[in-house]
């Protein structure tokens, strides 16, 4: 049988890695797919041919991406340009031309996935996006297929390698934020705009996708709450450790009584949890299903070959399904398109979680009692309190409080009142806390 012909958009870190994997493992891949797979046409604005193993296999390379999606020979387009535009126009054009698409573009899927999937469904083509979430970890396959028997209860994941690398290096080696970020950029992990990593946008793109797959709702990136790691202070990392917790930048989606939670924020988690020990650029996703219980998926969330592993696995999946009836294929968002629900995504004020608070208080009688009074009036129960010694010559002390679960709106009210009260100076630091138990 003729090999399947691929049009490749982008020859950067992941594009180059995909060429290498398709070349290096060509024989194994053909044995799995049932056909050979050849990149016949590629487009890239700039690339370094000497750094891409297998590049000589590609028949034609130009800088015209639209020529690739319009090439009548091409069966499957792999989009590895990233960003919203022109990736969106290219993917929609490829679909219009009847081509299947494989993409690693989480921003594109999170923001425009609903329209892209509708167009693909109308045309009877597949859009595969395993590499869009957690790089090399087959988490989309796991949630969409492996856990299809379950009512998913929640997902919590470390889904940005750069952010995890920064937090790990700062904690373990006391390195500077900017220095670690520069290293992540050199290694090809960081986004083109690194604020996407540090402020949680990249994780929010991925969480949006996971939330839809888990709960059968349309993609709603604009409703995902996002808070980054740039304001984490070394003293909070140290206090958390003293109390038996680690701070991880988590994406959390949960089925609550009145809607779906979708939130990315720094989170204290017990240090004994496996996921608390996922360090460096590695990713891990914890999925709780009602039948299976908690399951954990771990691996490289970024980098050339790990991400290429997911891209090429998608190509194999598409090749295997080329001759299937489109209505019998795995639905893009795990649930049949007419079975997606309008269950609301909850605003952060309606989310319930536990909290770590660091309050800068004057070291004098009555301050603690007044803070405890405010918390009690807002219905917030204290789980632990720690007061540090004042530093030499200082009149204030850091007061650390852990609370039981409460709605964020009540915590917002309490924090506003504490900040306005006598004996408290500056802003209250608030970090959310999750036990992540089964
Ligand atoms: N910038 C992303 C990360 C790359 O650091 O995880 C993979 O999506």
Tab-separated table of C-alpha atoms and ligand atoms in Angstrom:
chain	number	residue	atom	x	y	z
A	1	UNK	CA	0.000	0.000	0.000
A	2	UNK	CA	1.130	3.588	-0.752
A	3	UNK	CA	2.572	5.439	2.251
A	4	UNK	CA	0.344	8.067	3.841
A	5	UNK	CA	1.536	11.542	2.865
A	6	UNK	CA	2.111	14.173	5.519
A	7	UNK	CA	2.292	17.935	5.167
A	8	UNK	CA	4.260	19.435	8.061
A	9	UNK	CA	3.859	23.031	9.225
A	10	UNK	CA	6.768	24.166	11.389
A	11	UNK	CA	10.304	22.814	11.784
A	12	UNK	CA	11.092	24.231	15.216
A	13	UNK	CA	11.625	22.220	18.418
A	14	UNK	CA	8.581	19.938	18.067
A	15	UNK	CA	8.543	19.935	14.231
A	16	UNK	CA	12.192	18.875	14.119
A	17	UNK	CA	11.552	16.260	16.808
A	18	UNK	CA	8.623	14.838	14.832
A	19	UNK	CA	10.782	14.483	11.690
A	20	UNK	CA	13.379	12.666	13.778
A	21	UNK	CA	10.899	10.278	15.416
A	22	UNK	CA	9.156	9.497	12.102
A	23	UNK	CA	12.552	8.762	10.514
A	24	UNK	CA	14.209	6.916	13.377
A	25	UNK	CA	11.232	4.678	14.157
A	26	UNK	CA	9.806	4.453	10.624
A	27	UNK	CA	9.753	0.657	10.579
A	28	UNK	CA	8.087	0.212	13.989
A	29	UNK	CA	5.609	2.953	13.227
A	30	UNK	CA	4.629	1.375	9.870
A	31	UNK	CA	4.145	-1.987	11.616
A	32	UNK	CA	1.739	-0.311	14.017
A	33	UNK	CA	-0.081	1.930	11.558
A	34	UNK	CA	-0.379	-0.695	8.824
A	35	UNK	CA	1.152	1.690	6.273
A	36	UNK	CA	4.305	3.682	5.791
A	37	UNK	CA	4.190	7.381	6.712
A	38	UNK	CA	6.164	9.967	4.689
A	39	UNK	CA	6.524	13.714	5.052
A	40	UNK	CA	6.223	14.895	1.465
A	41	UNK	CA	5.833	18.635	1.961
A	42	UNK	CA	6.929	20.916	4.795
A	43	UNK	CA	6.847	24.640	5.433
A	44	UNK	CA	8.912	26.685	7.853
A	45	UNK	CA	9.905	30.337	7.994
A	46	UNK	CA	13.287	29.506	9.464
A	47	UNK	CA	14.892	26.311	10.658
A	48	UNK	CA	18.277	24.745	11.243
A	49	UNK	CA	18.540	21.753	8.884
A	50	UNK	CA	21.814	20.530	10.410
A	51	UNK	CA	20.023	20.069	13.771
A	52	UNK	CA	17.161	17.935	12.425
A	53	UNK	CA	17.904	14.227	12.083
A	54	UNK	CA	16.007	12.844	9.085
A	55	UNK	CA	15.306	16.164	7.356
A	56	UNK	CA	16.681	14.778	4.089
A	57	UNK	CA	13.622	12.473	3.889
A	58	UNK	CA	11.294	15.409	3.242
A	59	UNK	CA	10.582	15.826	-0.493
A	60	UNK	CA	9.907	19.562	-0.502
A	61	UNK	CA	10.441	22.389	2.029
A	62	UNK	CA	9.395	25.988	1.458
A	63	UNK	CA	8.217	28.935	3.542
A	64	UNK	CA	4.665	28.771	2.156
A	65	UNK	CA	2.425	27.070	4.740
A	66	UNK	CA	-0.728	27.606	2.659
A	67	UNK	CA	0.903	25.680	-0.227
A	68	UNK	CA	1.153	22.690	2.138
A	69	UNK	CA	-2.522	22.732	3.187
A	70	UNK	CA	-3.530	23.208	-0.460
A	71	UNK	CA	-1.259	20.405	-1.722
A	72	UNK	CA	-3.626	17.769	-3.215
A	73	UNK	CA	-1.089	15.004	-2.455
A	74	UNK	CA	-1.143	15.605	1.314
A	75	UNK	CA	-3.475	13.374	3.405
A	76	UNK	CA	-2.667	14.620	6.926
A	77	UNK	CA	-1.477	18.081	7.954
A	78	UNK	CA	0.629	18.350	11.128
A	79	UNK	CA	0.401	21.883	12.532
A	80	UNK	CA	3.373	22.747	14.756
A	81	UNK	CA	3.586	26.482	14.233
A	82	UNK	CA	1.815	27.342	17.497
A	83	UNK	CA	-0.065	30.551	18.343
A	84	UNK	CA	-3.509	31.613	17.170
A	85	UNK	CA	-2.843	33.015	13.732
A	86	UNK	CA	-2.109	31.915	11.047
A	87	UNK	CA	-2.435	28.466	12.711
A	88	UNK	CA	-6.237	28.846	12.881
A	89	UNK	CA	-6.598	29.836	9.228
A	90	UNK	CA	-4.248	27.037	8.140
A	91	UNK	CA	-6.072	24.366	10.148
A	92	UNK	CA	-9.487	25.501	8.891
A	93	UNK	CA	-8.189	25.557	5.299
A	94	UNK	CA	-6.733	22.062	5.686
A	95	UNK	CA	-10.118	20.840	6.973
A	96	UNK	CA	-11.937	22.590	4.124
A	97	UNK	CA	-9.582	20.758	1.748
A	98	UNK	CA	-10.625	17.430	3.323
A	99	UNK	CA	-7.355	16.791	5.155
A	100	UNK	CA	-7.006	15.325	8.626
A	101	UNK	CA	-5.112	17.469	11.112
A	102	UNK	CA	-2.717	16.696	13.960
A	103	UNK	CA	-1.753	19.637	16.159
A	104	UNK	CA	0.195	20.332	19.350
A	105	UNK	CA	-1.376	23.783	19.598
A	106	UNK	CA	-3.107	24.087	22.982
A	107	UNK	CA	-3.842	27.803	22.563
A	108	UNK	CA	-5.580	27.119	19.258
A	109	UNK	CA	-7.663	24.225	20.620
A	110	UNK	CA	-8.568	25.989	23.889
A	111	UNK	CA	-9.773	29.141	22.119
A	112	UNK	CA	-10.986	27.935	18.735
A	113	UNK	CA	-11.473	24.200	19.264
A	114	UNK	CA	-15.296	24.348	19.248
A	115	UNK	CA	-15.345	25.878	15.749
A	116	UNK	CA	-12.507	23.680	14.493
A	117	UNK	CA	-14.190	20.470	15.681
A	118	UNK	CA	-17.529	21.529	14.183
A	119	UNK	CA	-15.831	22.170	10.831
A	120	UNK	CA	-14.006	18.820	11.026
A	121	UNK	CA	-17.192	16.956	11.881
A	122	UNK	CA	-19.047	18.546	8.966
A	123	UNK	CA	-16.232	17.506	6.630
A	124	UNK	CA	-15.779	14.008	8.142
A	125	UNK	CA	-12.111	14.545	9.009
A	126	UNK	CA	-10.198	14.044	12.252
A	127	UNK	CA	-8.401	16.652	14.364
A	128	UNK	CA	-6.016	15.027	16.856
A	129	UNK	CA	-4.333	17.029	19.626
A	130	UNK	CA	-2.654	14.665	22.125
A	131	UNK	CA	0.511	16.787	22.203
A	132	UNK	CA	-1.474	19.862	23.257
A	133	UNK	CA	-1.683	18.712	26.900
A	134	UNK	CA	1.254	17.524	29.012
A	135	UNK	CA	3.613	16.908	26.066
A	136	UNK	CA	4.552	13.237	25.892
A	137	UNK	CA	2.049	11.948	28.474
A	138	UNK	CA	-0.894	10.272	26.672
A	139	UNK	CA	-3.366	12.013	28.994
A	140	UNK	CA	-5.964	12.805	26.341
A	141	UNK	CA	-6.073	9.174	25.319
A	142	UNK	CA	-6.351	8.153	28.971
A	143	UNK	CA	-9.211	10.527	29.819
A	144	UNK	CA	-11.057	10.162	26.517
A	145	UNK	CA	-10.735	6.407	26.067
A	146	UNK	CA	-9.068	4.625	28.974
A	147	UNK	CA	-11.413	6.139	31.576
A	148	UNK	CA	-14.550	6.158	29.402
A	149	UNK	CA	-16.418	3.964	31.906
A	150	UNK	CA	-16.063	6.526	34.701
A	151	UNK	CA	-17.879	9.543	35.952
A	152	UNK	CA	-14.827	11.755	36.345
A	153	UNK	CA	-14.845	13.615	39.675
A	154	UNK	CA	-11.772	15.805	39.375
A	155	UNK	CA	-8.452	16.312	37.654
A	156	UNK	CA	-5.435	18.065	39.152
A	157	UNK	CA	-2.260	18.437	37.157
A	158	UNK	CA	1.176	19.952	36.938
A	159	UNK	CA	0.762	20.848	33.298
A	160	UNK	CA	3.417	23.469	32.701
A	161	UNK	CA	6.971	22.168	32.759
A	162	UNK	CA	8.613	25.580	32.789
A	163	UNK	CA	6.683	26.739	35.851
A	164	UNK	CA	7.389	23.469	37.671
A	165	UNK	CA	11.085	23.720	36.755
A	166	UNK	CA	11.227	27.266	38.141
A	167	UNK	CA	9.472	26.358	41.419
A	168	UNK	CA	11.645	23.244	41.878
A	169	UNK	CA	14.952	25.021	41.220
A	170	UNK	CA	14.013	27.954	43.469
A	171	UNK	CA	13.059	25.603	46.286
A	172	UNK	CA	15.946	23.116	45.998
A	173	UNK	CA	18.815	25.323	44.905
A	174	UNK	CA	17.720	28.812	45.914
A	175	UNK	CA	18.227	29.944	42.304
A	176	UNK	CA	16.914	33.247	40.975
A	177	UNK	CA	13.619	33.253	39.066
A	178	UNK	CA	15.045	34.954	35.932
A	179	UNK	CA	18.056	32.657	35.762
A	180	UNK	CA	15.906	29.482	35.829
A	181	UNK	CA	13.506	30.908	33.248
A	182	UNK	CA	16.430	31.651	30.900
A	183	UNK	CA	17.561	28.037	31.201
A	184	UNK	CA	14.044	26.757	30.377
A	185	UNK	CA	14.071	28.987	27.287
A	186	UNK	CA	17.472	27.626	26.209
A	187	UNK	CA	16.180	24.057	26.579
A	188	UNK	CA	13.166	24.807	24.362
A	189	UNK	CA	10.561	24.289	27.113
A	190	UNK	CA	9.271	27.831	27.531
A	191	UNK	CA	6.565	29.392	25.384
A	192	UNK	CA	7.513	32.072	22.838
A	193	UNK	CA	5.992	34.494	25.351
A	194	UNK	CA	7.269	33.152	28.701
A	195	UNK	CA	4.597	35.053	30.650
A	196	UNK	CA	2.272	32.335	29.312
A	197	UNK	CA	4.230	29.833	31.445
A	198	UNK	CA	4.760	31.990	34.519
A	199	UNK	CA	1.304	33.595	34.711
A	200	UNK	CA	-0.535	30.330	34.048
A	201	UNK	CA	-2.013	31.022	30.595
A	202	UNK	CA	-0.371	27.941	29.085
A	203	UNK	CA	-1.649	25.750	31.929
A	204	UNK	CA	-5.109	27.319	31.541
A	205	UNK	CA	-5.144	26.404	27.836
A	206	UNK	CA	-4.404	22.794	28.777
A	207	UNK	CA	-6.834	22.718	31.700
A	208	UNK	CA	-9.616	24.046	29.475
A	209	UNK	CA	-9.093	21.033	27.218
A	210	UNK	CA	-8.965	18.562	30.126
A	211	UNK	CA	-12.151	20.022	31.672
A	212	UNK	CA	-14.086	19.566	28.452
A	213	UNK	CA	-12.842	15.997	28.007
A	214	UNK	CA	-13.649	15.107	31.614
A	215	UNK	CA	-17.117	16.634	31.894
A	216	UNK	CA	-18.450	16.851	28.338
A	217	UNK	CA	-18.771	20.638	28.161
A	218	UNK	CA	-17.703	22.944	25.302
A	219	UNK	CA	-14.243	24.509	25.523
A	220	UNK	CA	-14.447	27.706	27.608
A	221	UNK	CA	-10.999	29.195	28.075
A	222	UNK	CA	-12.415	32.599	29.043
A	223	UNK	CA	-14.054	31.081	32.133
A	224	UNK	CA	-10.904	29.423	33.480
A	225	UNK	CA	-9.526	31.244	36.540
A	226	UNK	CA	-5.793	31.845	36.224
A	227	UNK	CA	-3.218	32.957	38.795
A	228	UNK	CA	0.533	32.700	38.154
A	229	UNK	CA	3.606	31.912	40.255
A	230	UNK	CA	5.462	35.191	39.913
A	231	UNK	CA	4.375	36.460	43.357
A	232	UNK	CA	5.373	33.336	45.304
A	233	UNK	CA	7.865	34.355	47.982
A	234	UNK	CA	10.629	32.131	49.362
A	235	UNK	CA	9.191	32.575	52.895
A	236	UNK	CA	5.873	31.001	51.780
A	237	UNK	CA	7.735	28.049	50.270
A	238	UNK	CA	9.567	27.647	53.596
A	239	UNK	CA	6.446	28.039	55.814
A	240	UNK	CA	4.549	25.562	53.622
A	241	UNK	CA	7.399	23.062	54.042
A	242	UNK	CA	7.386	23.494	57.846
A	243	UNK	CA	3.687	22.645	57.840
A	244	UNK	CA	4.193	19.540	55.643
A	245	UNK	CA	3.182	21.030	52.293
A	246	UNK	CA	4.727	21.857	48.913
A	247	UNK	CA	3.610	24.646	46.631
A	248	UNK	CA	2.834	23.435	43.105
A	249	UNK	CA	1.298	25.343	40.224
A	250	UNK	CA	-1.754	23.187	39.571
A	251	UNK	CA	-4.546	23.134	37.042
A	252	UNK	CA	-7.648	21.834	38.806
A	253	UNK	CA	-11.035	20.980	37.344
A	254	UNK	CA	-13.743	19.515	39.542
A	255	UNK	CA	-17.374	18.554	39.299
A	256	UNK	CA	-19.109	20.522	42.103
A	257	UNK	CA	-22.775	20.468	43.087
A	258	UNK	CA	-23.650	23.604	41.119
A	259	UNK	CA	-21.171	23.545	38.235
A	260	UNK	CA	-17.648	22.813	37.082
A	261	UNK	CA	-14.566	24.353	38.690
A	262	UNK	CA	-11.754	25.336	36.310
A	263	UNK	CA	-8.795	26.997	37.998
A	264	UNK	CA	-5.032	27.353	37.670
A	265	UNK	CA	-3.170	28.681	40.706
A	266	UNK	CA	-0.289	27.977	43.077
A	267	UNK	CA	-1.543	25.318	45.486
A	268	UNK	CA	-0.299	23.885	48.766
A	269	UNK	CA	-0.478	20.085	48.646
A	270	UNK	CA	0.678	17.560	51.274
A	271	UNK	CA	4.332	16.709	50.632
A	272	UNK	CA	3.613	12.982	50.924
A	273	UNK	CA	1.448	12.922	47.765
A	274	UNK	CA	3.262	11.426	44.767
A	275	UNK	CA	2.390	14.474	42.677
A	276	UNK	CA	4.026	16.769	45.237
A	277	UNK	CA	7.307	15.079	44.372
A	278	UNK	CA	7.132	15.730	40.636
A	279	UNK	CA	9.992	18.113	40.048
A	280	UNK	CA	11.832	19.897	37.265
A	281	UNK	CA	10.272	20.063	33.833
A	282	UNK	CA	8.234	16.910	34.401
A	283	UNK	CA	4.427	16.995	34.281
A	284	UNK	CA	1.933	14.821	36.149
A	285	UNK	CA	-1.831	14.597	36.002
A	286	UNK	CA	-3.979	13.051	38.712
A	287	UNK	CA	-7.432	11.950	37.546
A	288	UNK	CA	-10.114	10.749	39.941
A	289	UNK	CA	-12.798	8.561	38.404
A	290	UNK	CA	-15.695	7.169	40.437
A	291	UNK	CA	-15.026	3.576	39.421
A	292	UNK	CA	-11.259	3.466	39.095
A	293	UNK	CA	-10.385	5.866	41.958
A	294	UNK	CA	-7.337	8.121	41.643
A	295	UNK	CA	-4.945	7.464	38.730
A	296	UNK	CA	-1.662	9.280	38.100
A	297	UNK	CA	0.077	9.944	34.780
A	298	UNK	CA	3.671	11.176	34.783
A	299	UNK	CA	6.209	12.121	32.133
A	300	UNK	CA	7.948	14.842	30.173
A	301	UNK	CA	5.565	17.692	29.487
A	302	UNK	CA	7.721	19.497	26.950
A	303	UNK	CA	10.785	19.099	24.769
A	304	UNK	CA	11.400	17.971	21.202
A	305	UNK	CA	11.225	14.184	21.325
A	306	UNK	CA	8.653	13.756	24.157
A	307	UNK	CA	6.206	16.099	22.410
A	308	UNK	CA	6.971	14.439	19.065
A	309	UNK	CA	6.071	11.118	20.693
A	310	UNK	CA	2.506	12.415	21.159
A	311	UNK	CA	2.346	14.022	17.702
A	312	UNK	CA	3.438	10.841	15.944
A	313	UNK	CA	1.102	8.674	18.062
A	314	UNK	CA	-1.741	10.886	16.822
A	315	UNK	CA	-0.585	10.378	13.226
A	316	UNK	CA	-0.670	6.604	13.794
A	317	UNK	CA	-4.190	6.880	15.263
A	318	UNK	CA	-5.392	8.910	12.291
A	319	UNK	CA	-3.823	6.497	9.781
A	320	UNK	CA	-5.514	3.535	11.484
A	321	UNK	CA	-8.891	5.311	11.370
A	322	UNK	CA	-8.634	6.599	7.770
A	323	UNK	CA	-11.098	4.078	6.451
A	324	UNK	CA	-13.549	4.135	9.365
A	325	UNK	CA	-16.981	5.712	9.167
A	326	UNK	CA	-16.598	9.231	10.699
A	327	UNK	CA	-19.564	8.622	13.029
A	328	UNK	CA	-17.717	5.668	14.593
A	329	UNK	CA	-14.562	7.579	15.480
A	330	UNK	CA	-13.619	8.675	18.998
A	331	UNK	CA	-15.366	12.063	19.480
A	332	UNK	CA	-13.022	15.065	19.658
A	333	UNK	CA	-14.189	16.046	23.165
A	334	UNK	CA	-14.764	12.477	24.440
A	335	UNK	CA	-18.565	12.835	24.460
A	336	UNK	CA	-20.690	12.737	21.292
A	337	UNK	CA	-20.957	16.322	19.955
A	338	UNK	CA	-24.739	16.467	20.556
A	339	UNK	CA	-24.212	15.222	24.138
A	340	UNK	CA	-22.130	18.189	25.341
A	341	UNK	CA	-23.929	19.969	28.201
A	342	UNK	CA	-24.249	23.588	29.278
A	343	UNK	CA	-23.289	22.867	32.917
A	344	UNK	CA	-21.894	26.237	34.050
A	345	UNK	CA	-18.236	26.839	34.785
A	346	UNK	CA	-18.185	28.340	38.287
A	347	UNK	CA	-16.669	31.764	38.944
A	348	UNK	CA	-13.767	31.592	41.416
A	349	UNK	CA	-15.932	33.247	44.109
A	350	UNK	CA	-18.144	30.133	44.100
A	351	UNK	CA	-15.252	27.655	44.356
A	352	UNK	CA	-14.717	25.859	47.653
A	353	UNK	CA	-11.190	25.145	48.835
A	354	UNK	CA	-8.943	25.320	51.919
A	355	UNK	CA	-6.486	28.193	52.411
A	356	UNK	CA	-3.035	29.143	53.639
A	357	UNK	CA	-2.947	32.746	54.882
A	358	UNK	CA	0.138	34.752	55.813
A	359	UNK	CA	-0.752	37.831	57.802
A	360	UNK	CA	1.745	40.461	58.884
A	361	UNK	CA	0.566	41.360	62.401
A	362	UNK	CA	1.753	43.652	65.161
A	363	UNK	CA	3.132	41.608	68.050
A	364	UNK	CA	0.692	42.791	70.733
A	365	UNK	CA	-2.266	41.382	72.692
A	366	UNK	CA	-5.641	41.012	70.997
A	367	UNK	CA	-4.523	40.944	67.329
A	368	UNK	CA	-4.843	37.178	66.982
A	369	UNK	CA	-8.200	37.244	68.793
A	370	UNK	CA	-9.564	39.861	66.428
A	371	UNK	CA	-8.413	37.893	63.322
A	372	UNK	CA	-9.945	34.701	64.740
A	373	UNK	CA	-13.163	36.643	65.395
A	374	UNK	CA	-13.409	37.835	61.778
A	375	UNK	CA	-12.812	34.313	60.459
A	376	UNK	CA	-15.422	32.905	62.803
A	377	UNK	CA	-18.000	35.538	61.750
A	378	UNK	CA	-17.437	34.599	58.090
A	379	UNK	CA	-17.953	30.915	58.924
A	380	UNK	CA	-14.299	30.000	58.341
A	381	UNK	CA	-12.853	27.285	60.524
A	382	UNK	CA	-9.137	27.403	61.401
A	383	UNK	CA	-7.156	24.170	60.995
A	384	UNK	CA	-3.716	25.313	62.199
A	385	UNK	CA	-1.958	28.458	63.405
A	386	UNK	CA	1.732	29.231	63.480
A	387	UNK	CA	3.291	32.417	64.773
A	388	UNK	CA	6.933	33.134	64.059
A	389	UNK	CA	9.299	35.063	66.321
A	390	UNK	CA	9.632	38.723	65.336
A	391	UNK	CA	12.933	39.411	63.589
A	392	UNK	CA	15.417	41.513	65.620
A	393	UNK	CA	14.171	45.107	65.808
A	394	UNK	CA	10.854	44.256	64.091
A	395	UNK	CA	7.443	45.096	65.584
A	396	UNK	CA	5.539	42.743	63.259
A	397	UNK	CA	5.395	38.974	62.999
A	398	UNK	CA	4.274	36.674	60.229
A	399	UNK	CA	1.171	34.789	61.314
A	400	UNK	CA	0.425	31.646	59.319
A	401	UNK	CA	-3.096	30.213	59.299
A	402	UNK	CA	-4.432	27.129	57.581
A	403	UNK	CA	-8.203	26.961	57.199
A	404	UNK	CA	-10.754	24.298	56.432
A	405	UNK	CA	-12.645	24.401	53.123
A	406	UNK	CA	-14.819	27.434	52.528
A	407	UNK	CA	-16.255	29.328	49.552
A	408	UNK	CA	-13.822	31.832	48.074
A	409	UNK	CA	-16.402	34.631	48.422
A	410	UNK	CA	-16.370	34.201	52.228
A	411	UNK	CA	-12.567	34.202	52.231
A	412	UNK	CA	-12.520	37.388	50.095
A	413	UNK	CA	-14.746	39.103	52.658
A	414	UNK	CA	-12.627	37.886	55.581
A	415	UNK	CA	-9.360	38.990	53.956
A	416	UNK	CA	-10.753	42.465	53.225
A	417	UNK	CA	-11.810	42.820	56.876
A	418	UNK	CA	-8.499	41.476	58.242
A	419	UNK	CA	-6.503	43.862	56.040
A	420	UNK	CA	-8.587	46.781	57.290
A	421	UNK	CA	-8.267	45.833	60.951
A	422	UNK	CA	-5.997	47.405	63.562
A	423	UNK	CA	-2.787	45.545	64.199
A	424	UNK	CA	-2.460	44.139	60.668
A	425	UNK	CA	-0.099	45.684	58.150
A	426	UNK	CA	0.144	45.203	54.388
A	427	UNK	CA	-1.649	42.648	52.257
A	428	UNK	CA	-2.710	39.219	53.426
A	429	UNK	CA	-1.030	36.516	51.324
A	430	UNK	CA	-3.584	33.885	50.329
A	431	UNK	CA	-2.695	30.548	48.741
A	432	UNK	CA	-5.247	27.836	48.038
A	433	UNK	CA	-4.715	24.407	49.514
A	434	UNK	CA	-5.903	20.965	48.378
A	435	UNK	CA	-5.442	17.553	49.987
A	436	UNK	CA	-5.913	15.643	46.688
A	437	UNK	CA	-6.907	12.501	48.537
A	438	UNK	CA	-8.774	9.727	46.846
B	1	LIG	N1	5.797	25.853	27.718
B	1	LIG	C1	5.212	24.578	27.905
B	1	LIG	C2	5.712	24.021	29.232
B	1	LIG	C3	5.578	23.675	26.765
B	1	LIG	O1	6.657	24.557	29.794
B	1	LIG	O2	5.149	23.060	29.715
B	1	LIG	C4	4.691	22.483	26.627
B	1	LIG	O3	3.363	22.813	26.411
